[in-house]
Tab-separated table of C-alpha atoms in Angstrom:
chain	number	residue	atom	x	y	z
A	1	UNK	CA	25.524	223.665	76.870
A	2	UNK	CA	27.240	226.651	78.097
A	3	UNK	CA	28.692	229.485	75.846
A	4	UNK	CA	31.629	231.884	76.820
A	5	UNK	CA	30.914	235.605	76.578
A	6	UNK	CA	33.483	235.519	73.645
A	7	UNK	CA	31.480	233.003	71.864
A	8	UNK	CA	28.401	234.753	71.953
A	9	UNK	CA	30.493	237.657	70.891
A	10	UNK	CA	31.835	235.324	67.560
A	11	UNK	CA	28.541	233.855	67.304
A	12	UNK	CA	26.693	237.140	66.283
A	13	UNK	CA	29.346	238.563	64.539
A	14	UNK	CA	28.652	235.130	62.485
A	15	UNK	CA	25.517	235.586	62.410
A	16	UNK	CA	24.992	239.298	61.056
A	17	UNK	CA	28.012	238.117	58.328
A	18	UNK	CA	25.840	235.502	56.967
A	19	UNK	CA	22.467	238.134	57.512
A	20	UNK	CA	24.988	240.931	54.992
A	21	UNK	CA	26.022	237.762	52.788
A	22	UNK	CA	22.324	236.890	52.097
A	23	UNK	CA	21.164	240.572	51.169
A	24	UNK	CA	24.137	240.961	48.912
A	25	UNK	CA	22.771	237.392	47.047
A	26	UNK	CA	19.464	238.807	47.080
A	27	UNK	CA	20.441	242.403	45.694
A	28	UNK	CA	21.008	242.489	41.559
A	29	UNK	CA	22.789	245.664	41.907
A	30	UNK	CA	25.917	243.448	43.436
A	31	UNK	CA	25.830	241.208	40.072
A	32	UNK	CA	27.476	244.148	37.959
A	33	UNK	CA	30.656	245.610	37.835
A	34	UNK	CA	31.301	249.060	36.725
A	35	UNK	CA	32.527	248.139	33.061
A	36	UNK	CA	32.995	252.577	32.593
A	37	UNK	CA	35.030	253.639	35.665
A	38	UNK	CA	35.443	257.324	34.797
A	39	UNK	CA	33.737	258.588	38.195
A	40	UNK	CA	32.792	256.955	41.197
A	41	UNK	CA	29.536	259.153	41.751
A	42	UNK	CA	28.508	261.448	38.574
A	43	UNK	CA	29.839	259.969	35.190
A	44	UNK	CA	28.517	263.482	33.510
A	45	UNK	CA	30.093	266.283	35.643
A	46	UNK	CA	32.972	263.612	36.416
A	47	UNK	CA	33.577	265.319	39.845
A	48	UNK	CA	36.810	263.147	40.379
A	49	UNK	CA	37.964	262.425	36.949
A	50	UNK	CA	40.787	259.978	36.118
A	51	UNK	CA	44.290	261.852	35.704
A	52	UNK	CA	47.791	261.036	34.595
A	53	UNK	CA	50.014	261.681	37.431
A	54	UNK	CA	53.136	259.913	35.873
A	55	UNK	CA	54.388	258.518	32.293
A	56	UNK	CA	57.167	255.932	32.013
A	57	UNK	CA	57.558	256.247	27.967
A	58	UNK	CA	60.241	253.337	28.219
A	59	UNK	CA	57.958	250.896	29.468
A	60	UNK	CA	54.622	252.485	27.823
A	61	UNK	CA	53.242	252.718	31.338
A	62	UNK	CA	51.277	255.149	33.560
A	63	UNK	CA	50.601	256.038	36.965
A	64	UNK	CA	46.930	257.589	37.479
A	65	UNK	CA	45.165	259.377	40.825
A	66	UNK	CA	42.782	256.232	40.474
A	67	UNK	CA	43.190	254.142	43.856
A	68	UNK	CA	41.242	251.293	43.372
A	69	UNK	CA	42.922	249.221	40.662
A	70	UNK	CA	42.272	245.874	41.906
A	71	UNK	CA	39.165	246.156	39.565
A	72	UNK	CA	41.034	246.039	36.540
A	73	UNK	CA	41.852	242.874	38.176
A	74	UNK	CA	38.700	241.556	37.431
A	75	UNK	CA	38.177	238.922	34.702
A	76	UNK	CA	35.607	239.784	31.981
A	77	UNK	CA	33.787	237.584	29.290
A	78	UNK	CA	37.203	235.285	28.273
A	79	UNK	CA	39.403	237.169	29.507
A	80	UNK	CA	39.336	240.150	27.675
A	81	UNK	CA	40.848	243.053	28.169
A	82	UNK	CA	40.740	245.867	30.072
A	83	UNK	CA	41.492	249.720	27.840
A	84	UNK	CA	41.737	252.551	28.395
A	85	UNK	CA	40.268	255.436	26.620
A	86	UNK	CA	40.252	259.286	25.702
A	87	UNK	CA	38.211	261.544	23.077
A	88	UNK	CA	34.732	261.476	22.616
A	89	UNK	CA	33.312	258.388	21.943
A	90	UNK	CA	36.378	256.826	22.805
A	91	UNK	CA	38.096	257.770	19.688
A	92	UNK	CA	41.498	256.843	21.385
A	93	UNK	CA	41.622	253.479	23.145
A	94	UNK	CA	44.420	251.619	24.061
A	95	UNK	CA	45.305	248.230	25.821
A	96	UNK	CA	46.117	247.775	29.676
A	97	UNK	CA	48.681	244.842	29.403
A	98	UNK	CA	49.198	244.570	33.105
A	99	UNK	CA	48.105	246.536	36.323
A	100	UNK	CA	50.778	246.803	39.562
A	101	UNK	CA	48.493	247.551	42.559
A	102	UNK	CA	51.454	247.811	44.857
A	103	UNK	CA	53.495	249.885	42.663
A	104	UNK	CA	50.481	251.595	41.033
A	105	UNK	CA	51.880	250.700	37.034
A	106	UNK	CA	49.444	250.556	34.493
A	107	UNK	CA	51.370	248.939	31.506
A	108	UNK	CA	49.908	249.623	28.173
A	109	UNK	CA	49.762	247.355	25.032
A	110	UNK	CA	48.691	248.419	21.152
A	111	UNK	CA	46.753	251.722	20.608
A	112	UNK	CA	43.992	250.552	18.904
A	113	UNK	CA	43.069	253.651	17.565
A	114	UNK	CA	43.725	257.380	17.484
A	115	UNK	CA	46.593	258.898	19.544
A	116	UNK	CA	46.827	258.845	23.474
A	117	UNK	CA	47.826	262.121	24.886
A	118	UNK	CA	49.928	260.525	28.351
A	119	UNK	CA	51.123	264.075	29.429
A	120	UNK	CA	50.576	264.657	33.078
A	121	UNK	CA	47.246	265.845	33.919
A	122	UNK	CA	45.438	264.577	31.028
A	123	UNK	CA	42.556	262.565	31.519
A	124	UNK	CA	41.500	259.052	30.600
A	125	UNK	CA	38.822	256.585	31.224
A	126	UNK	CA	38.755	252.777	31.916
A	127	UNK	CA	36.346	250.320	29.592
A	128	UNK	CA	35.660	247.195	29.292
A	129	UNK	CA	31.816	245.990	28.835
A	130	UNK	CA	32.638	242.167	28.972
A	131	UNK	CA	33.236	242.580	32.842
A	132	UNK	CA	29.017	242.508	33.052
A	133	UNK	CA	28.098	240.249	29.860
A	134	UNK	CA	28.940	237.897	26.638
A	135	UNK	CA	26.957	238.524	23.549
A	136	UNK	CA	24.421	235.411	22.628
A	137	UNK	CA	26.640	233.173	19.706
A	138	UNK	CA	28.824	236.853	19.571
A	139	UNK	CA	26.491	237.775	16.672
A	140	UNK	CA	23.221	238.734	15.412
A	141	UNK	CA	20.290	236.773	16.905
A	142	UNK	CA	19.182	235.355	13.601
A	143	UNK	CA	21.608	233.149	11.986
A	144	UNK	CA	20.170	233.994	8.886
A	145	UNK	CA	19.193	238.064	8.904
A	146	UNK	CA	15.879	238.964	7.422
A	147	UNK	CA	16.518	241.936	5.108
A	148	UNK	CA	13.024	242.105	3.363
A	149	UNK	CA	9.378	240.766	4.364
A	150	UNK	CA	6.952	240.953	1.181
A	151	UNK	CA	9.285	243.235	-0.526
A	152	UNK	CA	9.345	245.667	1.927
A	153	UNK	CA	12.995	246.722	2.826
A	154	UNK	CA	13.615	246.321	6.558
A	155	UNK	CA	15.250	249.411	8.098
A	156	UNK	CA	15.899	247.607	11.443
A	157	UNK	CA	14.549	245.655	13.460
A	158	UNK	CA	14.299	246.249	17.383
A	159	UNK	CA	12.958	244.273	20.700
A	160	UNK	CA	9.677	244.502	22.022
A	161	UNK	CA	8.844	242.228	24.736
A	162	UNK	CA	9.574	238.545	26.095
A	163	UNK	CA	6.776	236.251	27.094
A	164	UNK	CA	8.059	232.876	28.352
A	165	UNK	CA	5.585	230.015	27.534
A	166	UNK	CA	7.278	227.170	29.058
A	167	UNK	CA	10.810	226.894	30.466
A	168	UNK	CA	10.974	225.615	26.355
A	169	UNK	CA	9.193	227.793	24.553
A	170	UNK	CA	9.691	231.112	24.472
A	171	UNK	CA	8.108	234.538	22.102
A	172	UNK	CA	10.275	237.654	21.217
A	173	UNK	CA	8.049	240.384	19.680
A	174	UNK	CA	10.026	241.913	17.443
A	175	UNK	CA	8.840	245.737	16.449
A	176	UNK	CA	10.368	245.846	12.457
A	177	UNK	CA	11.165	249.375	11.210
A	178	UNK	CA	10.781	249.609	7.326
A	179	UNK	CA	12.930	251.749	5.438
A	180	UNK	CA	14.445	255.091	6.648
A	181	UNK	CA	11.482	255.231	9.972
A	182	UNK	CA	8.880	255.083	7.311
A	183	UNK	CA	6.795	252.529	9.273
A	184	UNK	CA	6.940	249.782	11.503
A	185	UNK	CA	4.986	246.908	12.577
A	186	UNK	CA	5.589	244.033	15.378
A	187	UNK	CA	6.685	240.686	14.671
A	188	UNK	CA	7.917	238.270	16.900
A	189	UNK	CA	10.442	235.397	17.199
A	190	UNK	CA	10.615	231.989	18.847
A	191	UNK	CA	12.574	230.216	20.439
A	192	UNK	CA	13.361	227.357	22.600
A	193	UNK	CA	16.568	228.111	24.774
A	194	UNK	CA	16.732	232.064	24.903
A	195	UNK	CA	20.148	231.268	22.442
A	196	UNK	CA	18.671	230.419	19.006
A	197	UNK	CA	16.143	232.340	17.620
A	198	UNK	CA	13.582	231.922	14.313
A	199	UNK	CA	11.881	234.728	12.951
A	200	UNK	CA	8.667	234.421	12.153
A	201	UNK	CA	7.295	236.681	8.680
A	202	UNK	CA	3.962	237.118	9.725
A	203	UNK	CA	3.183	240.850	11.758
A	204	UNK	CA	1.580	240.436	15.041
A	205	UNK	CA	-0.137	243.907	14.799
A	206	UNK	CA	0.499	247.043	11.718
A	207	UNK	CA	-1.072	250.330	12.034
A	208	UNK	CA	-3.813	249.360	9.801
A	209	UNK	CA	-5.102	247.386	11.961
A	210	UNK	CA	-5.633	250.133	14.477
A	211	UNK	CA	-8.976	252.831	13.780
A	212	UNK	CA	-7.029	255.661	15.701
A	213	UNK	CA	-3.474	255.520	13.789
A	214	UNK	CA	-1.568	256.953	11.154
A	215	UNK	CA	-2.395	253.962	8.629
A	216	UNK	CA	1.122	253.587	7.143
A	217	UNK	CA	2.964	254.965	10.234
A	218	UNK	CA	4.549	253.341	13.514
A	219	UNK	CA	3.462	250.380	16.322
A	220	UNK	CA	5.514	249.111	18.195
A	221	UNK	CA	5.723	247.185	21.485
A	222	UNK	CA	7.039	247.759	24.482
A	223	UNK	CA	8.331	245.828	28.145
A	224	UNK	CA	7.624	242.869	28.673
A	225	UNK	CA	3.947	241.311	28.012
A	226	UNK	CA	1.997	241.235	31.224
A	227	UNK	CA	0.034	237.530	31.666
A	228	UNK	CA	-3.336	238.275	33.676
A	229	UNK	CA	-5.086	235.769	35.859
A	230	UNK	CA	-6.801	234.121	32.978
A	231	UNK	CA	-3.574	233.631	30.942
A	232	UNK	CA	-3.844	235.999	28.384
A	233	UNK	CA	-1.120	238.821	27.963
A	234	UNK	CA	-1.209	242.257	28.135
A	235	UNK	CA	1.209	243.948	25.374
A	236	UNK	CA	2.128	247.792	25.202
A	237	UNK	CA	2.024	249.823	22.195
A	238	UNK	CA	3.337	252.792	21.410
A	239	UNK	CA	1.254	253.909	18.319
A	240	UNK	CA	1.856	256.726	15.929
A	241	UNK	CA	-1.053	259.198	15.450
A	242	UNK	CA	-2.089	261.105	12.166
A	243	UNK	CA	-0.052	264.454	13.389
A	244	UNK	CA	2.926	262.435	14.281
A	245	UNK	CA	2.474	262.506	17.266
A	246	UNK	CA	2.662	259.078	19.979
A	247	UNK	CA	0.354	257.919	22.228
A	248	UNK	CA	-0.084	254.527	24.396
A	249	UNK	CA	-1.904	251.849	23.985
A	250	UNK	CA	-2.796	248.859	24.874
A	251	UNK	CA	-3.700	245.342	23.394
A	252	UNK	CA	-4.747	241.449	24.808
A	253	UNK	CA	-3.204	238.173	22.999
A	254	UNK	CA	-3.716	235.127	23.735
A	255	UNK	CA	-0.758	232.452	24.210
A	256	UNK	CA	-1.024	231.618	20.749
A	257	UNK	CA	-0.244	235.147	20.147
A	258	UNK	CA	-4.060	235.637	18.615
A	259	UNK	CA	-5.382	238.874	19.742
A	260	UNK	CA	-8.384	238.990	22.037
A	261	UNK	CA	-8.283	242.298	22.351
A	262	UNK	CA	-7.685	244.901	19.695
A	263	UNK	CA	-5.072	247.570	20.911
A	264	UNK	CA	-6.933	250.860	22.652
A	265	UNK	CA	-6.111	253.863	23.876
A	266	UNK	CA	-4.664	254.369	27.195
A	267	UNK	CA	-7.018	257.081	28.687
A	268	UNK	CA	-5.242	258.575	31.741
A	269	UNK	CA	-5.477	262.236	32.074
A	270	UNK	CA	-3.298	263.992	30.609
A	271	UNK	CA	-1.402	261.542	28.666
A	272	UNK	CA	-4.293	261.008	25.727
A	273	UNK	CA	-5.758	264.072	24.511
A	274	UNK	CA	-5.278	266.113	21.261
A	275	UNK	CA	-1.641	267.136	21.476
A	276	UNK	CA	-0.555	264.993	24.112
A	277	UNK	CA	2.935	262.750	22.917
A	278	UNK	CA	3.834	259.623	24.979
A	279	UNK	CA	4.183	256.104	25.004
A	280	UNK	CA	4.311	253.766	27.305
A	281	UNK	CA	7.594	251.462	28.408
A	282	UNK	CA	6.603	248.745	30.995
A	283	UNK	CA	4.336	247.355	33.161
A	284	UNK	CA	4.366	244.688	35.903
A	285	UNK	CA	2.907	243.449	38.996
A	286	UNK	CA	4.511	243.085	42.373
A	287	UNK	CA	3.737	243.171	46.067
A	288	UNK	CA	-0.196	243.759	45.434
A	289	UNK	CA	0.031	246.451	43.117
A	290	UNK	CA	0.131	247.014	39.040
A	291	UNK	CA	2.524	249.141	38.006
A	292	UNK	CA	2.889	250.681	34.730
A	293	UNK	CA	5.811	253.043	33.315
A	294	UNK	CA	5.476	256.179	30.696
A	295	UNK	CA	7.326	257.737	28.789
A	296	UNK	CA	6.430	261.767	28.038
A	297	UNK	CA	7.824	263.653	25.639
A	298	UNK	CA	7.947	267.893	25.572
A	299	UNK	CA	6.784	269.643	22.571
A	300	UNK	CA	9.701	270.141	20.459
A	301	UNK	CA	10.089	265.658	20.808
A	302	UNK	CA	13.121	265.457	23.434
A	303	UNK	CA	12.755	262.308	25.402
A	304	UNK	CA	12.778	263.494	28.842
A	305	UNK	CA	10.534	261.980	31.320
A	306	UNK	CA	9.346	258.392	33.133
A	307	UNK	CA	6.422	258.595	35.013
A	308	UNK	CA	5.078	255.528	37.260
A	309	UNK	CA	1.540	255.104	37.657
A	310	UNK	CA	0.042	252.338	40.601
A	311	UNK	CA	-3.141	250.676	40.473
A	312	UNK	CA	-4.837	247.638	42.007
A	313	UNK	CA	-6.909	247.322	39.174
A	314	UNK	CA	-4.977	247.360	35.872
A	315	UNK	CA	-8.049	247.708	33.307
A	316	UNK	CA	-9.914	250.176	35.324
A	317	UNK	CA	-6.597	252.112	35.292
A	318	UNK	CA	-5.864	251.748	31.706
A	319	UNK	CA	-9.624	251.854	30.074
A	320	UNK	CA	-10.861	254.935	32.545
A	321	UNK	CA	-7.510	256.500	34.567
A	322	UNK	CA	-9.536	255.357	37.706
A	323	UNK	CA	-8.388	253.691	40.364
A	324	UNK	CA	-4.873	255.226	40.492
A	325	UNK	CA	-3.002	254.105	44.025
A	326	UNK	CA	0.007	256.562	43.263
A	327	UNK	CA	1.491	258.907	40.573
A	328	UNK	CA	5.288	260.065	40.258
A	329	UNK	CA	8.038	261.118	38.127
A	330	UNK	CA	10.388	258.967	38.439
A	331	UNK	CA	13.051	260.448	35.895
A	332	UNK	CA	13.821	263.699	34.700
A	333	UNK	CA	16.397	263.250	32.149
A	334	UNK	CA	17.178	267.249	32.385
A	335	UNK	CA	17.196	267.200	35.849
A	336	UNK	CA	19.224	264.648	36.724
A	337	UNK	CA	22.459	264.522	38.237
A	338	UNK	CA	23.740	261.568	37.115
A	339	UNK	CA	25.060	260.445	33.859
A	340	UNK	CA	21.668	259.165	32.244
A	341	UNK	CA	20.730	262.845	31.276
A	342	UNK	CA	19.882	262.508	28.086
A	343	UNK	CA	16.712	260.439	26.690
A	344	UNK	CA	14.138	258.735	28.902
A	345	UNK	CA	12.760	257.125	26.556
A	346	UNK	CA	13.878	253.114	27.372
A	347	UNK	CA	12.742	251.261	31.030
A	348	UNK	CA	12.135	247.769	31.974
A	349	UNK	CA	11.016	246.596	34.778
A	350	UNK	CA	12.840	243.717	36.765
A	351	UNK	CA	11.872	241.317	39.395
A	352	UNK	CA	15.223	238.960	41.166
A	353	UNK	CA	14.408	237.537	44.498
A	354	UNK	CA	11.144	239.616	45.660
A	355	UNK	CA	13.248	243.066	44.700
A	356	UNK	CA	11.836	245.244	42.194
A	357	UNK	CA	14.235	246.734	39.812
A	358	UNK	CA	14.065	248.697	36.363
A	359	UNK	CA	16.766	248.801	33.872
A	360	UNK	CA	17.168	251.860	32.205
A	361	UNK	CA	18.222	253.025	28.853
A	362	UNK	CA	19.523	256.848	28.267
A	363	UNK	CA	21.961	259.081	27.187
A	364	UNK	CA	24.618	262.002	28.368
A	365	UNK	CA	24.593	265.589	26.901
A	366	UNK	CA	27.719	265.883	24.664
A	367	UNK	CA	30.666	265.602	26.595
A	368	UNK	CA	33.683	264.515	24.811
A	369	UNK	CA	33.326	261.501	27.044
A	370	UNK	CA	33.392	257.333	25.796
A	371	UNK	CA	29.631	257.194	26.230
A	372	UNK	CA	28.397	260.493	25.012
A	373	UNK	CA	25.750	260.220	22.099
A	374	UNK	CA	25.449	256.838	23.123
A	375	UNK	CA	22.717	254.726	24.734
A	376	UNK	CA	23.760	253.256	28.108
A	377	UNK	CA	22.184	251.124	31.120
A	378	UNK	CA	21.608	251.258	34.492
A	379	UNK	CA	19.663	250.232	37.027
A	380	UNK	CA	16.879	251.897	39.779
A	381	UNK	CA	15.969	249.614	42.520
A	382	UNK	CA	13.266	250.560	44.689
A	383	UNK	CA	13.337	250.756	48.717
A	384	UNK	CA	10.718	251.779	50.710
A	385	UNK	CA	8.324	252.519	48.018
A	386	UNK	CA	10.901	254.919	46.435
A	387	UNK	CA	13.053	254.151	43.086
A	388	UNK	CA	16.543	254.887	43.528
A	389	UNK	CA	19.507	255.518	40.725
A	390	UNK	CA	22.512	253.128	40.913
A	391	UNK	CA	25.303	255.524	41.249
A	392	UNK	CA	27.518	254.000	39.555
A	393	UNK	CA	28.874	254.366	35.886
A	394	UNK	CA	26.676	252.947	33.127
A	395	UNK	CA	26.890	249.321	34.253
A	396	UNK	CA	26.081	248.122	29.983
A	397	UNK	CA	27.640	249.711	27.292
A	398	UNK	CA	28.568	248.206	23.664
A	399	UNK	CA	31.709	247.773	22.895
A	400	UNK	CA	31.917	250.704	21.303
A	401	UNK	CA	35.631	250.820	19.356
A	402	UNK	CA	36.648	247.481	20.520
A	403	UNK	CA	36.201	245.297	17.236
A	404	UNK	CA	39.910	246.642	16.394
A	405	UNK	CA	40.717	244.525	18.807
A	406	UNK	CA	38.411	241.812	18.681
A	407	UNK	CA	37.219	242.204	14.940
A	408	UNK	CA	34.288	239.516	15.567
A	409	UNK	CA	32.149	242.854	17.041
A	410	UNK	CA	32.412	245.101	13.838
A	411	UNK	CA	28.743	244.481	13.651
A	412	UNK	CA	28.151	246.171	17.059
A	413	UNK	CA	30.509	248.984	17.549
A	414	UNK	CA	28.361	251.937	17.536
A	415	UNK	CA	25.654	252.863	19.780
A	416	UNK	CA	22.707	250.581	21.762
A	417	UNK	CA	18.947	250.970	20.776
A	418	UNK	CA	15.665	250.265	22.545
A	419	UNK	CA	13.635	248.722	24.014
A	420	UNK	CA	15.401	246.514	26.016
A	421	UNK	CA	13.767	243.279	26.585
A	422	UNK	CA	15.131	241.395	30.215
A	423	UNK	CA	14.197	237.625	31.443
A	424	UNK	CA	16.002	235.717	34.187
A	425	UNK	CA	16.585	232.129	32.883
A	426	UNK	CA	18.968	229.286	34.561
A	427	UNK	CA	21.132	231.327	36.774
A	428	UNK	CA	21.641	234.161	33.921
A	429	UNK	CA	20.342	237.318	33.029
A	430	UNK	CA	19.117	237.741	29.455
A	431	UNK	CA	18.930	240.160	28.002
A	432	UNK	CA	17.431	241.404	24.140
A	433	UNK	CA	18.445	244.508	22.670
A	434	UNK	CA	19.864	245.722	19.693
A	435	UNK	CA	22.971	246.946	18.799
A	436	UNK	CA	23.379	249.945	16.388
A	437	UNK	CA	25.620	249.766	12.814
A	438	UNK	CA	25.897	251.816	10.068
A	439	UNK	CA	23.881	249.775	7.733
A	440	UNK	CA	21.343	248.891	8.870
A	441	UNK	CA	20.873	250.970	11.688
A	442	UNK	CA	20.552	248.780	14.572
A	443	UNK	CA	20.844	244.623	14.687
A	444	UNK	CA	18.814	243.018	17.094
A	445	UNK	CA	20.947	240.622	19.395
A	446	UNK	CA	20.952	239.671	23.392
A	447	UNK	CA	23.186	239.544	25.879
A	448	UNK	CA	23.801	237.169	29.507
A	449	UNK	CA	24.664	238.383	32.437
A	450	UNK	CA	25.853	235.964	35.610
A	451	UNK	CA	23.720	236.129	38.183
C-alpha cells in the first residue's frame, strides 16, 4: 500500500494528537479546574487582577478585563453556581446568573452577602469550589458525630492516614483533639465504600503510650500509612515533647491495626535533637526510591518549610539517618512566589498513572483576598527528579460564604484543616479532610474528585 505525501503529513499530525491526548489522560494536573480565578500566575501579588471595566446598573451586569470567560461556562458539582466575590474572605459574594462570551456580559443574580462595590476599576474575584469536587453525603462523615469518648470532650477531630485493605475494606486513622488542643490521640474509622464511615472508640496510639512524650499532650498521624514488603504498615507520628515542642516519629501496625512496632524517634540529623521542632507529613515509595516528607518549623512556631528526604532503605534512613540518596527543600512558605505562602505544614503524596504528585495544604499572608487566613490546595508534580508548583489558583477551597446560598454547607463555611488524607478509588479521587466551624473547630468529612 502506497501513501501520498499528504497522508503521511495527516498521519503524524494524527499521531502526535493522540501522543498529547494520552499525556493529558495521564497528567492529574488536567483533572482540576481553577475553582479561584483571581490571577492566572501569582494568586498573592495578583499581578493581573480582575477589574471592572463597565457597569450596566439596569441589567445588574458587568463587563471585566478578564478574557477567558468560557470557564465560567463550566459545569460544577449540580450545577451550581458560579460568584463572584470582593473583601477579605469573600465577605461580599454575589451570583453570576449568566455569562455573554461574545458580548463580554456578566449578569449578576442575589448578593448573598455584604455590598458589591461595581464602580469601574474595582476589583473582584471568581469562586466556585464545586467546579473540582462534591462533598461525600454533603455532610459530616459520621452520620452520627462523636462528641465525647470516655467522658472526654472532643475538641475536633482531624484525618490521619488511609490504608486500603481490600477494594472493601478500608481504615481512616482519625487523630482526635480533646478539648481546647489539650491533647490528642489517634483513632481510626472503617469503612467499606470510601462513602460511609463508622467510628471506632478505641485509640490506636495516646501519648502515654510513648516513653519520650509529653504524657497528656499530642500524637497524631500523618500521610498515608506506608505497607512494607511483609504487609505491615508504616504510620507517621507527629508527637509532642515535654517542652512543647514536635518531633517525628515513627510506628509499625499490623493489618489488624495491632502495633508491631512501638512508635520511635526519627533520628536524622538535625531534625531530632534537644530543641529541634518538626514533624513529619508523608512518605511513599516510587520508581526505586523511599521518599519521606518533613515538616520544620522556626523557633518562634511558624510553619514554614517541607523538606524531602530519599532513601533506598527506609529503616536504615529512619532508625540511623543513613543511607540518604538525596536531601532538599522543597517549600519555603516565606519564599515563595506563589499564593501558598503561608503554612507548610500539610503534604500528601500522590501516585495517578506512574506520576508522582503531592497535594499541598497552606495559606496566604493577609491580603484582603477570598482565601486569605484560609487553608487552600494545590498540587506539585515532579519532572525530572524536580517538584514543581501548579501555577494556578488554589485548585480546593471550601466553600467558604456559600451556605447563604446553598444553606446545606453551614457546617463547612469557614476554613480547611489538615492533614489531608488522598486515595484513588473507581475512577474518583477521594479525598479526607476536615472542614473548619465555629463549634467545634473543624468536622472531619471527604471530598471526590472526577478523574
Amino acid at each position: 500500500m502506497e501513501f501520498s505525501f499528504k497522508s503521511i503529513i495527516a498521519i503524524s499530525i494524527w499521531l502526535n494528537v493522540l501522543v498529547l491526548f494520552a499525556q493529558e489522560n495521564n497528567d492529574l494536573t488536567n483533572v482540576f479546574k481553577n475553582c479561584l480565578i483571581s490571577d492566572r500566575v501569582n494568586n498573592l501579588k495578583r499581578l493581573n487582577p480582575i477589574e471592572i471595566i463597565e457597569f450596566d446598573e439596569t441589567n445588574n451586569r458587568i463587563k471585566t478585563n478578564y478574557s477567558q470567560l468560557y470557564k465560567l461556562k463550566l459545569k460544577a458539582t449540580s450545577n451550581k453556581s458560579w460568584f463572584i466575590t470582593q473583601g477579605e474572605e469573600g465577605s461580599n459574594i454575589a451570583e453570576i446568573l449568566e455569562v455573554d462570551t461574545l458580548l463580554g456580559w456578566i449578569t449578576l443574580g442575589k448578593t448573598y452577602q455584604g455590598v458589591l462595590n461595581l464602580d469601574i476599576g474595582e476589583r473582584i474575584e471568581f469562586f466556585n469550589p464545586f467546579i473540582n469536587y462534591e462533598i461525600i453525603n454533603n455532610r459530616p462523615l459520621f452520620k452520627s458525630y462523636p462528641n465525647y469518648i470516655d467522658n472526654n470532650r472532643i475538641g475536633y477531630i482531624q484525618t490521619g492516614g488511609i490504608i486500603k485493605r481490600s477494594s472493601t475494606d478500608y481504615v481512616l486513622l482519625t487523630p482526635v483533639v480533646f478539648r481546647a488542643h489539650k491533647s490528642r490521640s489517634v483513632y481510626f474509622a472503617t469503612s467499606s465504600n470510601l462513602t460511609d464511615w463508622n467510628f471506632n472508640y478505641t485509640p490506636l496510639v495516646s501519648s502515654k503510650q510513648i516513653g519520650f512524650a509529653k504524657p497528656n499532650g499530642n500524637v497524631f498521624s500523618t500521610g498515608n500509612p506506608l505497607q512494607l514488603k511483609n504487609g505491615n504498615y508504616l504510620v507517621l507520628l507527629g508527637v509532642e515533647l515535654e517542652n512543647g515542642n514536635y518531633s517525628s516519629c515513627y510506628m509499625l501496625i499490623d493489618e489488624n491495626l495491632h502495633i508491631i512496632q512501638p512508635p520511635k524517634q526519627i533520628k536524622l540529623k538535625g531534625w531530632y535533637e534537644e530543641g529541634t521542632n518538626s514533624f513529619p507529613l508523608s512518605i511513599t515509595y516510587f520508581n526505586g526510591l523511599y521518599r519521606l516528607l518533613l515538616h520544620k518549623r522556626d523557633n518562634n512556631v511558624l510553619e514554614t518549610e517541607i523538606y524531602e528526604y530519599t532513601s533506598q532503605n527506609i529503616i536504615s534512613l529512619l532508625d540511623k539517618g543513613s543511607q540518604i540518596e538525596s536531601i532538599n527543600k522543597i517549600h519555603s512558605a516565606k519564599k515563595e512566589t506563589g499564593y501558598l505562602h503561608g503554612k507548610a505544614d500539610d503534604a500528601s503524596y500522590l501516585i495517578y498513572k506512574n506520576n508522582l504528585y503531592i497535594l499541598i495544604g497552606s495559606e496566604e499572608s493577609p491580603s484582603e483576598y477570598l482565601t486569605s487566613l484560609n487553608r487552600e490546595y494545590g498540587l506539585m508534580n515532579l519532572k525530572n527528579n524536580t517538584w514543581l508548583h501548579d501555577k494556578r489558583s488554589p485548585i480546593i477551597v471550601n466553600p467558604i460564604n456559600l451556605n447563604h446560598k446553598y444553606p446545606e454547607y453551614d457546617w463547612c463555611n469557614d476554613h480547611l484543616g489538615g492533614f489531608i488524607s488522598p486515595i484513588i478509588h473507581n475512577d474518583y479521587l477521594y479525598i479526607f479532610l476536615s472542614f473548619g466551624t465555629d463549634n467545634p473547630d473543624y468536622l472531619i468529612s471527604g471530598i471526590k474528585v472526577k478523574i
